[in-house]
PDB file of C-alpha atoms in Angstrom:
ATOM      1  CA  MET A   1      16.985   5.671  -4.261  1.00 40.00           C
ATOM      2  CA  THR A   2      14.343   2.943  -4.108  1.00 38.00           C
ATOM      3  CA  LYS A   3      15.412   1.983  -0.581  1.00 38.00           C
ATOM      4  CA  HIS A   4      15.309   5.654   0.485  1.00 34.00           C
ATOM      5  CA  LEU A   5      11.794   6.083  -0.912  1.00 34.00           C
ATOM      6  CA  LEU A   6      10.614   2.893   0.741  1.00 37.00           C
ATOM      7  CA  ALA A   7      12.151   3.973   4.018  1.00 36.00           C
ATOM      8  CA  ILE A   8      10.170   7.212   3.896  1.00 36.00           C
ATOM      9  CA  LEU A   9       6.950   5.394   3.050  1.00 42.00           C
ATOM     10  CA  PHE A  10       7.543   2.769   5.721  1.00 43.00           C
ATOM     11  CA  LEU A  11       8.245   5.433   8.324  1.00 37.00           C
ATOM     12  CA  LEU A  12       5.133   7.303   7.201  1.00 40.00           C
ATOM     13  CA  SER A  13       3.110   4.201   7.967  1.00 41.00           C
ATOM     14  CA  PHE A  14       4.325   4.521  11.565  1.00 36.00           C
ATOM     15  CA  ALA A  15       3.076   8.129  11.643  1.00 34.00           C
ATOM     16  CA  PHE A  16      -0.576   7.099  11.387  1.00 34.00           C
ATOM     17  CA  TYR A  17      -2.819   5.507  13.979  1.00 30.00           C
ATOM     18  CA  SER A  18      -6.142   3.877  13.242  1.00 31.00           C
ATOM     19  CA  CYS A  19      -8.312   1.022  14.313  1.00 32.00           C
ATOM     20  CA  GLY A  20     -11.881  -0.208  14.069  1.00 34.00           C
ATOM     21  CA  THR A  21     -14.194  -0.950  11.215  1.00 36.00           C
ATOM     22  CA  GLY A  22     -17.038   0.804   9.498  1.00 39.00           C
ATOM     23  CA  GLN A  23     -20.064   0.119   7.395  1.00 44.00           C
ATOM     24  CA  ASN A  24     -19.440  -0.492   3.701  1.00 43.00           C
ATOM     25  CA  THR A  25     -21.445   1.067   0.914  1.00 54.00           C
ATOM     26  CA  SER A  26     -19.712   0.928  -2.454  1.00 64.00           C
ATOM     27  CA  LYS A  27     -18.118   4.241  -3.399  1.00 77.00           C
ATOM     28  CA  LYS A  28     -15.659   4.569  -6.267  1.00 83.00           C
ATOM     29  CA  MET A  29     -12.928   7.112  -5.659  1.00 84.00           C
ATOM     30  CA  GLU A  30     -11.376   8.614  -8.785  1.00 89.00           C
ATOM     31  CA  LEU A  31      -7.838   9.997  -8.667  1.00 92.00           C
ATOM     32  CA  THR A  32      -6.510  12.091 -11.545  1.00 87.00           C
ATOM     33  CA  THR A  33      -2.856  11.172 -12.024  1.00 90.00           C
ATOM     34  CA  LYS A  34      -0.039  11.477 -14.533  1.00 90.00           C
ATOM     35  CA  ILE A  35      -1.044   8.097 -16.016  1.00 92.00           C
ATOM     36  CA  GLY A  36      -4.725   9.047 -16.243  1.00 89.00           C
ATOM     37  CA  LYS A  37      -7.591   8.258 -13.914  1.00 94.00           C
ATOM     38  CA  ILE A  38      -7.214   5.618 -11.214  1.00 95.00           C
ATOM     39  CA  LYS A  39     -10.406   4.324  -9.623  1.00 95.00           C
ATOM     40  CA  PHE A  40     -10.905   2.185  -6.532  1.00 96.00           C
ATOM     41  CA  ASP A  41     -13.662   1.396  -4.062  1.00 95.00           C
ATOM     42  CA  GLU A  42     -12.811   3.426  -0.964  1.00 91.00           C
ATOM     43  CA  SER A  43     -15.743   1.917   0.950  1.00 93.00           C
ATOM     44  CA  VAL A  44     -13.919  -1.404   1.313  1.00 96.00           C
ATOM     45  CA  THR A  45     -11.840   0.020   4.176  1.00 94.00           C
ATOM     46  CA  ASN A  46     -13.708   3.307   4.736  1.00 93.00           C
ATOM     47  CA  PHE A  47     -10.295   4.930   5.184  1.00 93.00           C
ATOM     48  CA  LYS A  48     -10.018   8.636   4.408  1.00 91.00           C
ATOM     49  CA  GLN A  49      -7.302  10.376   2.446  1.00 92.00           C
ATOM     50  CA  ALA A  50      -4.632  11.567   4.895  1.00 92.00           C
ATOM     51  CA  THR A  51      -2.238  13.289   2.513  1.00 92.00           C
ATOM     52  CA  VAL A  52      -0.669  13.291  -0.926  1.00 93.00           C
ATOM     53  CA  MET A  53       3.105  12.843  -0.954  1.00 91.00           C
ATOM     54  CA  SER A  54       5.246  13.692  -3.955  1.00 88.00           C
ATOM     55  CA  ASP A  55       8.612  12.186  -4.760  1.00 79.00           C
ATOM     56  CA  ALA A  56      10.778  11.584  -7.819  1.00 75.00           C
ATOM     57  CA  LEU A  57       8.598   8.695  -9.031  1.00 70.00           C
ATOM     58  CA  SER A  58       5.069   9.944  -8.464  1.00 80.00           C
ATOM     59  CA  LYS A  59       2.418  11.270  -6.123  1.00 91.00           C
ATOM     60  CA  LYS A  60       1.333   8.849  -3.438  1.00 94.00           C
ATOM     61  CA  TYR A  61      -2.259   9.061  -2.233  1.00 94.00           C
ATOM     62  CA  VAL A  62      -2.124   8.050   1.442  1.00 94.00           C
ATOM     63  CA  TYR A  63      -5.206   6.764   3.310  1.00 94.00           C
ATOM     64  CA  SER A  64      -5.886   5.995   6.963  1.00 91.00           C
ATOM     65  CA  LEU A  65      -8.957   5.492   9.136  1.00 84.00           C
ATOM     66  CA  HIS A  66      -9.363   9.131  10.178  1.00 84.00           C
ATOM     67  CA  GLY A  67      -7.483  10.766   7.322  1.00 87.00           C
ATOM     68  CA  GLU A  68      -5.391  13.855   7.933  1.00 88.00           C
ATOM     69  CA  SER A  69      -5.889  13.849  11.719  1.00 82.00           C
ATOM     70  CA  ASP A  70      -3.973  10.547  11.911  1.00 82.00           C
ATOM     71  CA  LEU A  71      -0.808  12.345  10.771  1.00 80.00           C
ATOM     72  CA  LYS A  72      -0.500  13.937  14.230  1.00 81.00           C
ATOM     73  CA  ASN A  73      -0.181  10.596  16.015  1.00 75.00           C
ATOM     74  CA  GLN A  74       3.186   8.962  16.567  1.00 65.00           C
ATOM     75  CA  ASN A  75       1.921   5.385  16.874  1.00 68.00           C
ATOM     76  CA  PRO A  76       2.191   2.725  14.174  1.00 70.00           C
ATOM     77  CA  THR A  77      -0.983   2.622  12.165  1.00 80.00           C
ATOM     78  CA  THR A  78      -2.893   0.691   9.626  1.00 88.00           C
ATOM     79  CA  GLY A  79      -3.028   2.485   6.293  1.00 94.00           C
ATOM     80  CA  PHE A  80      -2.250   2.269   2.602  1.00 96.00           C
ATOM     81  CA  PHE A  81      -1.170   4.323  -0.357  1.00 96.00           C
ATOM     82  CA  ILE A  82      -1.930   4.195  -4.060  1.00 96.00           C
ATOM     83  CA  ALA A  83       0.501   5.639  -6.588  1.00 95.00           C
ATOM     84  CA  PRO A  84       0.751   5.831 -10.382  1.00 96.00           C
ATOM     85  CA  LEU A  85       3.963   4.508 -11.922  1.00 95.00           C
ATOM     86  CA  LEU A  86       5.288   5.181 -15.417  1.00 94.00           C
ATOM     87  CA  MET A  87       6.474   1.572 -15.702  1.00 94.00           C
ATOM     88  CA  ASN A  88       5.384  -1.431 -17.687  1.00 96.00           C
ATOM     89  CA  PHE A  89       4.500  -4.675 -15.886  1.00 97.00           C
ATOM     90  CA  SER A  90       7.983  -6.163 -16.015  1.00 97.00           C
ATOM     91  CA  ASP A  91       9.622  -3.035 -14.584  1.00 96.00           C
ATOM     92  CA  ALA A  92       6.875  -2.566 -11.969  1.00 96.00           C
ATOM     93  CA  LYS A  93       7.176  -6.191 -10.876  1.00 96.00           C
ATOM     94  CA  HIS A  94      10.963  -5.801 -10.511  1.00 95.00           C
ATOM     95  CA  TYR A  95      10.423  -2.550  -8.563  1.00 93.00           C
ATOM     96  CA  LEU A  96       8.054  -4.361  -6.170  1.00 93.00           C
ATOM     97  CA  ASP A  97      10.522  -7.214  -5.646  1.00 92.00           C
ATOM     98  CA  LEU A  98      13.235  -4.661  -4.819  1.00 89.00           C
ATOM     99  CA  SER A  99      10.944  -2.900  -2.378  1.00 85.00           C
ATOM    100  CA  ILE A 100      11.055  -5.868  -0.003  1.00 83.00           C
ATOM    101  CA  ASP A 101      14.718  -4.958   0.558  1.00 74.00           C
ATOM    102  CA  GLY A 102      13.441  -1.681   2.081  1.00 68.00           C
ATOM    103  CA  TYR A 103      12.025  -3.553   5.060  1.00 68.00           C
ATOM    104  CA  GLY A 104      15.125  -4.076   7.171  1.00 64.00           C
ATOM    105  CA  GLU A 105      16.875  -3.500  10.448  1.00 59.00           C
ATOM    106  CA  ASN A 106      17.417   0.187   9.623  1.00 57.00           C
ATOM    107  CA  TYR A 107      13.688   0.691  10.170  1.00 65.00           C
ATOM    108  CA  GLY A 108      13.320  -1.386  13.307  1.00 75.00           C
ATOM    109  CA  ILE A 109      12.282  -4.561  11.461  1.00 81.00           C
ATOM    110  CA  ILE A 110      14.115  -7.646  12.636  1.00 83.00           C
ATOM    111  CA  LYS A 111      12.223 -10.335  10.743  1.00 86.00           C
ATOM    112  CA  LEU A 112      10.212 -10.850   7.529  1.00 88.00           C
ATOM    113  CA  GLU A 113       7.906 -13.868   7.571  1.00 90.00           C
ATOM    114  CA  ASN A 114       5.513 -15.740   5.280  1.00 94.00           C
ATOM    115  CA  ILE A 115       6.501 -14.016   2.034  1.00 94.00           C
ATOM    116  CA  LYS A 116       4.032 -14.959  -0.715  1.00 97.00           C
ATOM    117  CA  LYS A 117       4.163 -13.744  -4.318  1.00 97.00           C
ATOM    118  CA  LYS A 118       1.448 -14.141  -6.930  1.00 97.00           C
ATOM    119  CA  GLU A 119       0.876 -13.069 -10.522  1.00 98.00           C
ATOM    120  CA  THR A 120      -2.728 -12.743 -11.632  1.00 98.00           C
ATOM    121  CA  LYS A 121      -5.094 -10.580 -13.650  1.00 98.00           C
ATOM    122  CA  ILE A 122      -7.412  -7.973 -12.118  1.00 97.00           C
ATOM    123  CA  ASN A 123      -9.864  -5.856 -14.146  1.00 96.00           C
ATOM    124  CA  ASN A 124      -7.979  -6.660 -17.386  1.00 95.00           C
ATOM    125  CA  LEU A 125      -4.698  -5.537 -15.846  1.00 97.00           C
ATOM    126  CA  LYS A 126      -1.669  -7.710 -15.134  1.00 98.00           C
ATOM    127  CA  ALA A 127      -1.204  -7.868 -11.373  1.00 98.00           C
ATOM    128  CA  TYR A 128       1.633  -8.888  -9.098  1.00 98.00           C
ATOM    129  CA  ILE A 129       0.927  -9.161  -5.375  1.00 98.00           C
ATOM    130  CA  ILE A 130       3.322  -9.750  -2.483  1.00 97.00           C
ATOM    131  CA  THR A 131       2.159 -10.365   1.071  1.00 96.00           C
ATOM    132  CA  PHE A 132       4.284 -10.881   4.154  1.00 94.00           C
ATOM    133  CA  SER A 133       4.488 -10.042   7.823  1.00 93.00           C
ATOM    134  CA  THR A 134       7.153  -8.168   9.725  1.00 91.00           C
ATOM    135  CA  VAL A 135       8.257  -8.202  13.337  1.00 90.00           C
ATOM    136  CA  ASP A 136       9.992  -5.166  14.821  1.00 86.00           C
ATOM    137  CA  LYS A 137      12.384  -4.788  17.767  1.00 85.00           C
ATOM    138  CA  THR A 138       9.458  -4.393  20.188  1.00 87.00           C
ATOM    139  CA  ASN A 139       7.902  -7.623  18.855  1.00 88.00           C
ATOM    140  CA  LYS A 140       5.099  -5.627  17.135  1.00 88.00           C
ATOM    141  CA  LYS A 141       3.786  -7.444  14.078  1.00 91.00           C
ATOM    142  CA  SER A 142       2.652  -5.856  10.826  1.00 92.00           C
ATOM    143  CA  TYR A 143       0.948  -7.496   7.856  1.00 95.00           C
ATOM    144  CA  VAL A 144       2.102  -5.987   4.568  1.00 94.00           C
ATOM    145  CA  THR A 145       0.313  -6.134   1.217  1.00 97.00           C
ATOM    146  CA  LEU A 146       2.145  -4.812  -1.859  1.00 97.00           C
ATOM    147  CA  ALA A 147       0.823  -4.874  -5.418  1.00 98.00           C
ATOM    148  CA  VAL A 148       1.280  -3.464  -8.884  1.00 98.00           C
ATOM    149  CA  LEU A 149      -1.397  -3.560 -11.577  1.00 98.00           C
ATOM    150  CA  SER A 150      -0.261  -2.759 -15.106  1.00 97.00           C
ATOM    151  CA  ASN A 151      -1.431  -2.121 -18.615  1.00 94.00           C
ATOM    152  CA  GLU A 152       1.059  -1.927 -21.476  1.00 85.00           C
ATOM    153  CA  LYS A 153       2.679   1.392 -20.488  1.00 91.00           C
ATOM    154  CA  SER A 154       1.881   2.261 -16.893  1.00 96.00           C
ATOM    155  CA  SER A 155       1.089   0.779 -13.503  1.00 97.00           C
ATOM    156  CA  ILE A 156      -0.681   1.372 -10.219  1.00 97.00           C
ATOM    157  CA  GLU A 157       1.242   0.700  -7.020  1.00 96.00           C
ATOM    158  CA  PHE A 158      -0.560  -0.297  -3.807  1.00 97.00           C
ATOM    159  CA  SER A 159       1.161  -0.597  -0.435  1.00 95.00           C
ATOM    160  CA  GLY A 160      -0.697  -1.401   2.770  1.00 96.00           C
ATOM    161  CA  ASN A 161       0.456  -1.935   6.359  1.00 93.00           C
ATOM    162  CA  ASP A 162      -1.919  -3.612   8.794  1.00 94.00           C
ATOM    163  CA  PHE A 163      -0.932  -3.267  12.467  1.00 90.00           C
ATOM    164  CA  GLU A 164      -4.297  -4.623  13.685  1.00 89.00           C
ATOM    165  CA  ASP A 165      -3.503  -8.370  13.744  1.00 91.00           C
ATOM    166  CA  GLY A 166      -4.250  -8.720  10.040  1.00 92.00           C
ATOM    167  CA  ILE A 167      -7.907  -7.656  10.183  1.00 93.00           C
ATOM    168  CA  TYR A 168      -7.405  -5.248   7.262  1.00 95.00           C
ATOM    169  CA  SER A 169      -5.324  -7.578   5.085  1.00 95.00           C
ATOM    170  CA  GLU A 170      -8.399  -9.039   3.373  1.00 96.00           C
ATOM    171  CA  LYS A 171      -9.824  -5.550   2.886  1.00 97.00           C
ATOM    172  CA  PHE A 172      -6.532  -4.495   1.303  1.00 98.00           C
ATOM    173  CA  MET A 173      -6.882  -7.379  -1.165  1.00 97.00           C
ATOM    174  CA  LYS A 174     -10.457  -6.312  -1.970  1.00 97.00           C
ATOM    175  CA  THR A 175      -9.277  -2.731  -2.462  1.00 97.00           C
ATOM    176  CA  ILE A 176      -6.630  -4.027  -4.888  1.00 98.00           C
ATOM    177  CA  GLU A 177      -9.321  -6.007  -6.718  1.00 97.00           C
ATOM    178  CA  SER A 178     -11.338  -2.796  -7.128  1.00 97.00           C
ATOM    179  CA  LEU A 179      -8.463  -0.864  -8.758  1.00 97.00           C
ATOM    180  CA  GLU A 180      -9.018   0.302 -12.336  1.00 95.00           C
ATOM    181  CA  MET A 181      -7.237   2.589 -14.774  1.00 92.00           C
TER     182      MET A 181
END
């Protein structure tokens, strides 16, 4: 089931199209979720909410440069999602490690490169971050940033795909650093 969910999310990332940058003025977004409120600074990327997807695990709040209008495009895009998880840190970390298996040949990916994993602490939450790049059959490169931030009982999942030569990867990290629950 995890691979199926990741396949859907990965394919969704190909349904968006965005590029460019914007001016940043700090703005905390607050999402009301099944684990309580999740806050993050949406001005880091200036992406807009494109949709909310529901699955067996949770609702996923999906963001892209232009928001909902990006859903109509068929080109790969830069975007991210944030999702609440009813998992402790250990389970969320294991879930994230398994999610790398979802990036495979079935989805047009022929190579994973530069996989880096790091445990840290962000805003008094345990954090686990994985970064890597992918190459697809057309030689298109994507920079992926995955993270979970956890308290004792629940977690926040972050998943970002950057198809713009990595220019959003640092902004994804700053968005992760702004996450609170």
